[in-house]
Amino acid sequence: MSGAEMANDKGVLVFGRLGRFGRFARPLKSPLLWVCLALLCWGAVMVSAVTTQHTSGYFANVPPDYDVLQQGVWIALSLLVAVAVFHAPMHWWERNALWLAAGTVLLLAATLLGPKITGARRWIALGSLRVQPSELAKLVVVLFAASRLARLPQAGSWRVVAPILALVAMVGALLLAQPDTGAFAVVMAVALCLMYLGGVKARVVLLVAALLAVCVAMFWGSEYQRWRMFTFLDPWSDAVGAGYQLSTALIAIGRGEMFGVGLGNGIGTLHLPEAHNSFLLAAIGEAFGLMGIACLALVFSWLAWRLIMGIGWRAIAQGRVFAGLLAQGMGVWLALQAFFHMGVNLGVLPTNGFALPFMSYGASSIMANMVAIALVLRVEAENQELMHVEKERP
């Protein structure tokens, strides 16, 4: 019996045992779940504090509690979807990774047929709800890459890497056409990191990185993108124009000093565009100071360590390579997105639209994040159940 067949048999056995023993109760014992729920609650509080302060722009036309109520509804729906996702075994996701990838590409293509909103075509309208497929694309790229990398070393590196590179190229082209350079950067970085973790030879990963770098260089060669790139290096040179968001965010973080000015007392974020989304860290820095930012950085560091070195590594050690790489890929994605968000807010990365995982305002982002955690919780539950199965064997 091959290693893949043995891993699949283990997954079926574990799924059966989980079906009989507390599928609902097991995730409730995981610290991972409670940390993510704490981030969701903290994010909802910050969205409420920011949106109720704003009296101009978009927020002038909606009731004070409208956005935080929407955020609460999206969190509740995301938790329900996460429960459903948790009940699907890992071998089901591995078997259907290709179809999920194909569906995601079609959704990304569908966004290009819609109207422009704030200069971009990134959403699909479902009544009053706008869905952003780019968030789903990040998750599906991890899922598909893990399903291919699980075939190493039986298949050659290029036979494994070529389909991943093809998916990244298609997703990247559609994201740049929207345009959504932030999502493209996340997808590209996550794919490269996961290939390295999955055992692809370093020279292959470097060659793929070089090819992707050439594509990025061609895109960044436009005058508009060069302007965006150099503005973040000196936002004060155009503090009322291109550098307005970053300079205002830096002022807000500076006002927070060590312990912050407290919720509802912020002035720096009062007129900061996207303070509830792409610049949420600036609002956290003003309200809770350097200690709040440091606490948030520690939480996301622990989250990455738990997913990559804890849950993912244990699954791989048990011979469940797909499940382990999936958990590690989710950890890389969430950690990189948090790092990019913090880097933009602190002025060390070019200004772009990176949502802070679990915390920023938006249905698509929260839904994708909770689905990712549900998948990892499933991996963790199967890890633990397999350990019990092996202990019970004579």
CSV table of C-alpha atoms in Angstrom, one decimal:
chain,number,residue,atom,x,y,z
A,1,MET,CA,0.0,0.0,0.0
A,2,SER,CA,1.4,3.4,-1.0
A,3,GLY,CA,2.0,6.3,1.4
A,4,ALA,CA,-0.9,8.3,-0.1
A,5,GLU,CA,-3.3,5.4,0.3
A,6,MET,CA,-2.2,4.9,3.9
A,7,ALA,CA,-2.7,8.6,4.7
A,8,ASN,CA,-6.2,8.4,3.0
A,9,ASP,CA,-7.1,5.4,5.1
A,10,LYS,CA,-6.0,7.2,8.2
A,11,GLY,CA,-8.2,10.2,7.2
A,12,VAL,CA,-11.2,8.0,6.7
A,13,LEU,CA,-10.7,6.2,10.0
A,14,VAL,CA,-10.3,9.5,11.9
A,15,PHE,CA,-13.3,11.0,10.2
A,16,GLY,CA,-15.4,8.0,11.3
A,17,ARG,CA,-14.2,8.4,14.9
A,18,LEU,CA,-14.9,12.1,14.9
A,19,GLY,CA,-18.4,11.3,13.6
A,20,ARG,CA,-19.0,9.2,16.7
A,21,PHE,CA,-17.2,11.3,19.3
A,22,GLY,CA,-17.9,15.0,19.8
A,23,ARG,CA,-17.3,16.7,16.5
A,24,PHE,CA,-18.8,19.8,18.0
A,25,ALA,CA,-17.0,19.8,21.3
A,26,ARG,CA,-13.5,19.1,20.2
A,27,PRO,CA,-12.7,22.5,18.6
A,28,LEU,CA,-14.1,24.2,21.7
A,29,LYS,CA,-11.1,22.9,23.6
A,30,SER,CA,-8.5,24.4,21.2
A,31,PRO,CA,-6.8,27.7,22.3
A,32,LEU,CA,-6.6,28.5,18.6
A,33,LEU,CA,-10.4,28.9,18.4
A,34,TRP,CA,-10.5,31.2,21.4
A,35,VAL,CA,-7.7,33.4,20.2
A,36,CYS,CA,-9.4,33.9,16.8
A,37,LEU,CA,-12.7,34.7,18.6
A,38,ALA,CA,-10.9,37.3,20.7
A,39,LEU,CA,-9.5,38.9,17.6
A,40,LEU,CA,-13.0,39.0,16.0
A,41,CYS,CA,-14.3,40.7,19.1
A,42,TRP,CA,-11.4,43.2,19.3
A,43,GLY,CA,-11.9,44.0,15.6
A,44,ALA,CA,-15.6,44.6,16.1
A,45,VAL,CA,-14.9,46.9,19.0
A,46,MET,CA,-12.4,48.9,16.9
A,47,VAL,CA,-14.7,49.1,13.9
A,48,SER,CA,-17.4,50.4,16.1
A,49,ALA,CA,-15.1,53.0,17.7
A,50,VAL,CA,-13.8,54.2,14.3
A,51,THR,CA,-17.1,54.3,12.4
A,52,THR,CA,-19.1,56.1,15.1
A,53,GLN,CA,-16.5,58.8,15.3
A,54,HIS,CA,-16.5,59.6,11.5
A,55,THR,CA,-18.9,62.4,10.5
A,56,SER,CA,-17.8,62.9,6.9
A,57,GLY,CA,-17.5,60.9,3.7
A,58,TYR,CA,-19.1,57.5,3.5
A,59,PHE,CA,-20.0,57.4,7.3
A,60,ALA,CA,-22.0,60.6,7.1
A,61,ASN,CA,-24.7,58.8,5.1
A,62,VAL,CA,-25.3,55.8,7.3
A,63,PRO,CA,-26.6,55.4,10.9
A,64,PRO,CA,-23.9,55.4,13.6
A,65,ASP,CA,-24.2,51.7,14.4
A,66,TYR,CA,-24.9,50.5,10.9
A,67,ASP,CA,-21.4,49.2,10.1
A,68,VAL,CA,-20.8,47.5,13.4
A,69,LEU,CA,-24.1,45.7,13.2
A,70,GLN,CA,-23.2,44.5,9.7
A,71,GLN,CA,-19.9,43.4,11.1
A,72,GLY,CA,-21.7,41.4,13.8
A,73,VAL,CA,-24.0,39.7,11.2
A,74,TRP,CA,-21.0,38.8,9.0
A,75,ILE,CA,-19.2,37.3,12.0
A,76,ALA,CA,-22.2,35.2,12.9
A,77,LEU,CA,-22.6,34.0,9.4
A,78,SER,CA,-18.9,33.2,9.2
A,79,LEU,CA,-19.0,31.1,12.3
A,80,LEU,CA,-21.9,29.1,10.9
A,81,VAL,CA,-20.0,28.5,7.6
A,82,ALA,CA,-16.9,27.5,9.7
A,83,VAL,CA,-18.9,24.9,11.6
A,84,ALA,CA,-20.0,23.4,8.2
A,85,VAL,CA,-16.5,23.5,6.8
A,86,PHE,CA,-15.1,21.8,9.9
A,87,HIS,CA,-17.3,18.7,9.3
A,88,ALA,CA,-15.8,17.9,5.9
A,89,PRO,CA,-12.8,15.6,6.2
A,90,MET,CA,-9.4,16.5,4.8
A,91,HIS,CA,-9.5,13.9,2.0
A,92,TRP,CA,-12.6,15.6,0.6
A,93,TRP,CA,-10.8,18.9,0.3
A,94,GLU,CA,-7.8,17.3,-1.3
A,95,ARG,CA,-10.0,15.5,-3.8
A,96,ASN,CA,-11.9,18.6,-4.8
A,97,ALA,CA,-9.0,21.2,-4.7
A,98,LEU,CA,-8.9,21.4,-8.5
A,99,TRP,CA,-12.6,22.1,-8.9
A,100,LEU,CA,-12.5,24.8,-6.2
A,101,ALA,CA,-9.6,26.4,-7.9
A,102,ALA,CA,-11.4,26.4,-11.3
A,103,GLY,CA,-14.5,28.0,-9.6
A,104,THR,CA,-12.4,30.7,-8.0
A,105,VAL,CA,-10.8,31.6,-11.3
A,106,LEU,CA,-14.3,32.0,-12.8
A,107,LEU,CA,-15.4,34.2,-9.9
A,108,LEU,CA,-12.3,36.4,-10.4
A,109,ALA,CA,-13.1,36.7,-14.1
A,110,ALA,CA,-16.7,37.7,-13.3
A,111,THR,CA,-15.6,40.7,-11.3
A,112,LEU,CA,-14.2,42.2,-14.5
A,113,LEU,CA,-17.7,42.3,-16.0
A,114,GLY,CA,-19.0,44.5,-13.1
A,115,PRO,CA,-19.0,48.3,-12.7
A,116,LYS,CA,-16.0,50.1,-11.3
A,117,ILE,CA,-16.1,51.0,-7.6
A,118,THR,CA,-13.5,53.5,-6.4
A,119,GLY,CA,-11.5,52.9,-9.6
A,120,ALA,CA,-11.5,49.0,-9.4
A,121,ARG,CA,-13.5,46.0,-10.3
A,122,ARG,CA,-13.0,43.7,-7.3
A,123,TRP,CA,-16.6,42.8,-6.2
A,124,ILE,CA,-19.6,40.7,-7.2
A,125,ALA,CA,-22.9,42.2,-6.1
A,126,LEU,CA,-25.3,39.9,-4.4
A,127,GLY,CA,-28.2,42.2,-3.6
A,128,SER,CA,-26.9,44.7,-1.0
A,129,LEU,CA,-23.9,42.4,-0.3
A,130,ARG,CA,-20.6,42.8,-2.2
A,131,VAL,CA,-18.4,39.7,-2.3
A,132,GLN,CA,-14.7,40.0,-3.0
A,133,PRO,CA,-13.4,36.8,-4.6
A,134,SER,CA,-9.8,37.8,-4.1
A,135,GLU,CA,-10.1,36.8,-0.4
A,136,LEU,CA,-11.4,33.3,-1.5
A,137,ALA,CA,-8.5,33.1,-4.0
A,138,LYS,CA,-5.9,33.4,-1.2
A,139,LEU,CA,-7.5,30.4,0.5
A,140,VAL,CA,-7.9,28.3,-2.6
A,141,VAL,CA,-4.3,28.9,-3.8
A,142,VAL,CA,-3.2,27.4,-0.4
A,143,LEU,CA,-5.6,24.5,-0.8
A,144,PHE,CA,-4.6,23.7,-4.4
A,145,ALA,CA,-0.8,24.1,-3.7
A,146,ALA,CA,-1.0,21.8,-0.7
A,147,SER,CA,-2.9,19.1,-2.7
A,148,ARG,CA,-0.1,19.2,-5.4
A,149,LEU,CA,2.8,19.3,-3.0
A,150,ALA,CA,1.5,16.3,-1.1
A,151,ARG,CA,2.6,14.3,-4.2
A,152,LEU,CA,6.2,14.9,-3.6
A,153,PRO,CA,8.6,13.1,-3.9
A,154,GLN,CA,6.8,10.5,-6.0
A,155,ALA,CA,6.2,13.2,-8.7
A,156,GLY,CA,9.1,15.4,-10.0
A,157,SER,CA,9.4,19.0,-8.8
A,158,TRP,CA,8.4,20.5,-12.1
A,159,ARG,CA,5.3,18.2,-12.5
A,160,VAL,CA,4.2,19.5,-9.1
A,161,VAL,CA,5.2,23.1,-9.5
A,162,ALA,CA,3.8,23.7,-13.0
A,163,PRO,CA,0.1,23.4,-12.1
A,164,ILE,CA,0.7,25.7,-9.0
A,165,LEU,CA,2.5,28.2,-11.2
A,166,ALA,CA,-0.3,28.1,-13.8
A,167,LEU,CA,-2.9,28.8,-11.1
A,168,VAL,CA,-0.8,31.6,-9.6
A,169,ALA,CA,-0.4,33.1,-13.1
A,170,MET,CA,-4.1,33.0,-13.9
A,171,VAL,CA,-5.1,34.3,-10.5
A,172,GLY,CA,-2.4,37.0,-10.6
A,173,ALA,CA,-3.4,38.2,-14.1
A,174,LEU,CA,-7.0,38.6,-13.0
A,175,LEU,CA,-6.0,40.3,-9.8
A,176,LEU,CA,-3.8,42.8,-11.6
A,177,ALA,CA,-6.6,43.4,-14.1
A,178,GLN,CA,-9.0,44.5,-11.4
A,179,PRO,CA,-6.5,45.9,-10.1
A,180,ASP,CA,-5.7,44.4,-6.7
A,181,THR,CA,-1.9,44.5,-6.2
A,182,GLY,CA,-2.2,43.7,-2.5
A,183,ALA,CA,-4.0,40.4,-3.0
A,184,PHE,CA,-1.6,39.5,-5.8
A,185,ALA,CA,1.4,40.1,-3.5
A,186,VAL,CA,-0.1,37.9,-0.8
A,187,VAL,CA,-0.9,35.1,-3.3
A,188,MET,CA,2.6,35.2,-4.8
A,189,ALA,CA,4.4,35.2,-1.4
A,190,VAL,CA,2.2,32.4,0.1
A,191,ALA,CA,2.7,30.2,-3.0
A,192,LEU,CA,6.5,30.6,-2.8
A,193,CYS,CA,6.6,30.0,0.9
A,194,LEU,CA,4.4,26.9,0.7
A,195,MET,CA,6.5,25.4,-2.1
A,196,TYR,CA,9.6,25.8,0.1
A,197,LEU,CA,7.9,24.2,3.1
A,198,GLY,CA,6.5,21.4,0.8
A,199,GLY,CA,10.0,20.3,-0.1
A,200,VAL,CA,10.4,21.7,-3.6
A,201,LYS,CA,14.1,22.2,-4.4
A,202,ALA,CA,15.5,25.6,-3.5
A,203,ARG,CA,16.7,26.3,-7.1
A,204,VAL,CA,13.2,25.6,-8.4
A,205,VAL,CA,11.6,28.0,-5.9
A,206,LEU,CA,14.2,30.7,-6.7
A,207,LEU,CA,13.6,30.3,-10.5
A,208,VAL,CA,9.8,30.6,-9.9
A,209,ALA,CA,10.4,33.6,-7.7
A,210,ALA,CA,12.6,35.2,-10.5
A,211,LEU,CA,9.8,34.6,-13.1
A,212,LEU,CA,7.2,36.2,-10.9
A,213,ALA,CA,9.6,39.1,-10.1
A,214,VAL,CA,9.9,39.8,-13.8
A,215,CYS,CA,6.1,39.9,-14.1
A,216,VAL,CA,5.9,42.3,-11.1
A,217,ALA,CA,8.6,44.5,-12.5
A,218,MET,CA,6.7,44.8,-15.8
A,219,PHE,CA,3.6,45.9,-13.9
A,220,TRP,CA,5.4,48.3,-11.6
A,221,GLY,CA,7.0,49.9,-14.6
A,222,SER,CA,4.0,52.1,-15.1
A,223,GLU,CA,4.2,55.8,-14.0
A,224,TYR,CA,1.3,55.5,-11.7
A,225,GLN,CA,2.8,52.5,-9.8
A,226,ARG,CA,6.2,54.3,-9.5
A,227,TRP,CA,4.4,57.3,-8.1
A,228,ARG,CA,2.7,55.0,-5.5
A,229,MET,CA,6.0,53.3,-4.7
A,230,PHE,CA,8.0,56.5,-4.0
A,231,THR,CA,5.2,58.3,-2.2
A,232,PHE,CA,5.4,55.9,0.8
A,233,LEU,CA,9.2,56.6,1.1
A,234,ASP,CA,8.4,60.2,1.8
A,235,PRO,CA,4.7,60.7,2.6
A,236,TRP,CA,5.3,64.2,4.1
A,237,SER,CA,6.3,65.6,0.7
A,238,ASP,CA,2.6,65.3,-0.4
A,239,ALA,CA,0.8,65.0,2.9
A,240,VAL,CA,-2.4,66.5,1.5
A,241,GLY,CA,-2.4,64.3,-1.6
A,242,ALA,CA,-0.9,60.9,-2.3
A,243,GLY,CA,0.7,60.7,1.1
A,244,TYR,CA,-2.4,61.8,3.1
A,245,GLN,CA,-3.4,58.3,4.3
A,246,LEU,CA,0.0,57.3,5.5
A,247,SER,CA,0.9,60.6,7.0
A,248,THR,CA,-2.4,60.7,8.9
A,249,ALA,CA,-1.9,57.1,10.1
A,250,LEU,CA,1.6,57.9,11.4
A,251,ILE,CA,0.3,60.9,13.2
A,252,ALA,CA,-2.4,58.8,14.8
A,253,ILE,CA,0.1,56.1,15.9
A,254,GLY,CA,2.3,58.8,17.3
A,255,ARG,CA,-0.5,60.3,19.4
A,256,GLY,CA,-1.0,56.9,21.0
A,257,GLU,CA,2.5,56.9,22.5
A,258,MET,CA,3.0,54.0,24.9
A,259,PHE,CA,-0.5,53.2,26.3
A,260,GLY,CA,-2.8,55.0,23.9
A,261,VAL,CA,-5.5,57.7,24.4
A,262,GLY,CA,-8.3,55.2,24.9
A,263,LEU,CA,-11.3,54.1,22.8
A,264,GLY,CA,-13.4,57.0,21.4
A,265,ASN,CA,-10.8,59.6,22.2
A,266,GLY,CA,-8.9,59.4,18.9
A,267,ILE,CA,-8.4,62.5,16.8
A,268,GLY,CA,-5.7,61.3,14.3
A,269,THR,CA,-8.0,58.6,12.8
A,270,LEU,CA,-11.1,60.9,12.7
A,271,HIS,CA,-10.5,61.8,9.1
A,272,LEU,CA,-8.4,58.9,8.0
A,273,PRO,CA,-9.9,57.0,5.0
A,274,GLU,CA,-10.2,53.3,5.5
A,275,ALA,CA,-9.5,53.5,9.2
A,276,HIS,CA,-11.9,50.6,9.7
A,277,ASN,CA,-10.2,48.4,7.1
A,278,SER,CA,-6.7,49.0,5.5
A,279,PHE,CA,-5.6,51.3,8.3
A,280,LEU,CA,-7.1,49.6,11.3
A,281,LEU,CA,-3.7,49.3,13.0
A,282,ALA,CA,-3.5,53.1,13.1
A,283,ALA,CA,-6.7,53.2,15.0
A,284,ILE,CA,-5.4,50.5,17.4
A,285,GLY,CA,-2.2,52.3,17.8
A,286,GLU,CA,-3.9,55.6,18.7
A,287,ALA,CA,-6.4,53.9,21.1
A,288,PHE,CA,-4.0,51.4,22.8
A,289,GLY,CA,-0.5,52.8,22.0
A,290,LEU,CA,2.7,50.9,21.4
A,291,MET,CA,1.6,48.2,23.9
A,292,GLY,CA,-1.5,47.5,21.9
A,293,ILE,CA,0.4,47.1,18.6
A,294,ALA,CA,3.0,44.9,20.4
A,295,CYS,CA,0.3,42.7,21.8
A,296,LEU,CA,-1.3,42.3,18.4
A,297,ALA,CA,2.0,41.4,16.9
A,298,LEU,CA,2.6,38.8,19.6
A,299,VAL,CA,-0.8,37.3,19.0
A,300,PHE,CA,-0.3,36.9,15.2
A,301,SER,CA,3.2,35.5,15.9
A,302,TRP,CA,1.7,32.9,18.2
A,303,LEU,CA,-0.9,32.1,15.6
A,304,ALA,CA,1.7,31.6,12.9
A,305,TRP,CA,3.8,29.4,15.2
A,306,ARG,CA,0.8,27.3,16.2
A,307,LEU,CA,-0.3,26.6,12.6
A,308,ILE,CA,3.1,26.1,11.1
A,309,MET,CA,5.2,24.5,13.7
A,310,GLY,CA,2.5,22.9,15.9
A,311,ILE,CA,-0.6,21.6,14.0
A,312,GLY,CA,1.0,21.5,10.5
A,313,TRP,CA,4.2,19.8,11.6
A,314,ARG,CA,2.4,17.2,13.7
A,315,ALA,CA,0.2,16.2,10.8
A,316,ILE,CA,3.2,15.8,8.5
A,317,ALA,CA,4.9,13.7,11.1
A,318,GLN,CA,1.8,11.4,11.1
A,319,GLY,CA,2.1,10.9,7.4
A,320,ARG,CA,-0.8,13.3,6.5
A,321,VAL,CA,1.2,15.5,4.2
A,322,PHE,CA,-1.7,17.4,2.6
A,323,ALA,CA,-3.3,18.2,5.9
A,324,GLY,CA,0.0,19.4,7.3
A,325,LEU,CA,0.8,21.6,4.4
A,326,LEU,CA,-2.7,23.0,4.4
A,327,ALA,CA,-2.3,24.1,8.0
A,328,GLN,CA,1.2,25.5,7.4
A,329,GLY,CA,-0.1,27.4,4.3
A,330,MET,CA,-2.9,29.0,6.2
A,331,GLY,CA,-0.4,30.0,8.9
A,332,VAL,CA,1.9,31.6,6.3
A,333,TRP,CA,-1.1,33.4,4.6
A,334,LEU,CA,-2.5,34.9,7.9
A,335,ALA,CA,0.9,35.9,9.2
A,336,LEU,CA,2.0,37.5,5.9
A,337,GLN,CA,-1.3,39.4,5.5
A,338,ALA,CA,-1.0,40.7,9.1
A,339,PHE,CA,2.7,41.6,8.5
A,340,PHE,CA,1.8,43.5,5.3
A,341,HIS,CA,-1.1,45.4,7.0
A,342,MET,CA,1.2,46.4,9.8
A,343,GLY,CA,4.0,47.3,7.4
A,344,VAL,CA,1.7,49.6,5.4
A,345,ASN,CA,0.4,51.3,8.5
A,346,LEU,CA,3.9,51.9,9.9
A,347,GLY,CA,5.2,53.2,6.7
A,348,VAL,CA,7.7,50.5,5.9
A,349,LEU,CA,5.8,49.0,2.9
A,350,PRO,CA,4.1,50.7,0.0
A,351,THR,CA,0.5,51.9,0.7
A,352,ASN,CA,-1.9,49.2,-0.4
A,353,GLY,CA,-5.2,47.7,0.7
A,354,PHE,CA,-4.3,44.9,3.1
A,355,ALA,CA,-7.0,43.9,5.5
A,356,LEU,CA,-6.0,42.9,9.1
A,357,PRO,CA,-7.1,39.2,9.5
A,358,PHE,CA,-10.2,38.6,11.7
A,359,MET,CA,-10.3,42.3,12.6
A,360,SER,CA,-10.8,44.6,9.5
A,361,TYR,CA,-14.3,45.5,8.3
A,362,GLY,CA,-15.5,43.3,5.5
A,363,ALA,CA,-17.6,40.2,4.9
A,364,SER,CA,-15.3,38.4,2.4
A,365,SER,CA,-12.2,38.8,4.5
A,366,ILE,CA,-13.8,37.6,7.7
A,367,MET,CA,-15.5,34.7,5.9
A,368,ALA,CA,-12.2,33.5,4.3
A,369,ASN,CA,-10.3,33.8,7.6
A,370,MET,CA,-12.8,31.8,9.5
A,371,VAL,CA,-13.0,29.1,6.8
A,372,ALA,CA,-9.2,28.9,7.0
A,373,ILE,CA,-9.3,28.4,10.8
A,374,ALA,CA,-12.1,25.8,10.5
A,375,LEU,CA,-9.9,23.8,8.1
A,376,VAL,CA,-6.9,24.0,10.6
A,377,LEU,CA,-9.2,23.0,13.5
A,378,ARG,CA,-10.2,20.0,11.4
A,379,VAL,CA,-6.5,19.1,10.9
A,380,GLU,CA,-5.9,19.5,14.6
A,381,ALA,CA,-8.9,17.3,15.5
A,382,GLU,CA,-7.8,14.6,13.2
A,383,ASN,CA,-4.2,14.8,14.6
A,384,GLN,CA,-5.5,14.3,18.1
A,385,GLU,CA,-7.9,11.5,17.1
A,386,LEU,CA,-5.2,9.7,15.2
A,387,MET,CA,-3.0,9.8,18.3
A,388,HIS,CA,-5.7,8.1,20.3
A,389,VAL,CA,-6.2,5.5,17.6
A,390,GLU,CA,-2.5,4.7,17.6
A,391,LYS,CA,-2.5,4.5,21.4
A,392,GLU,CA,-5.4,2.1,21.4
A,393,ARG,CA,-3.7,-0.4,19.1
A,394,PRO,CA,-2.3,-3.5,20.8
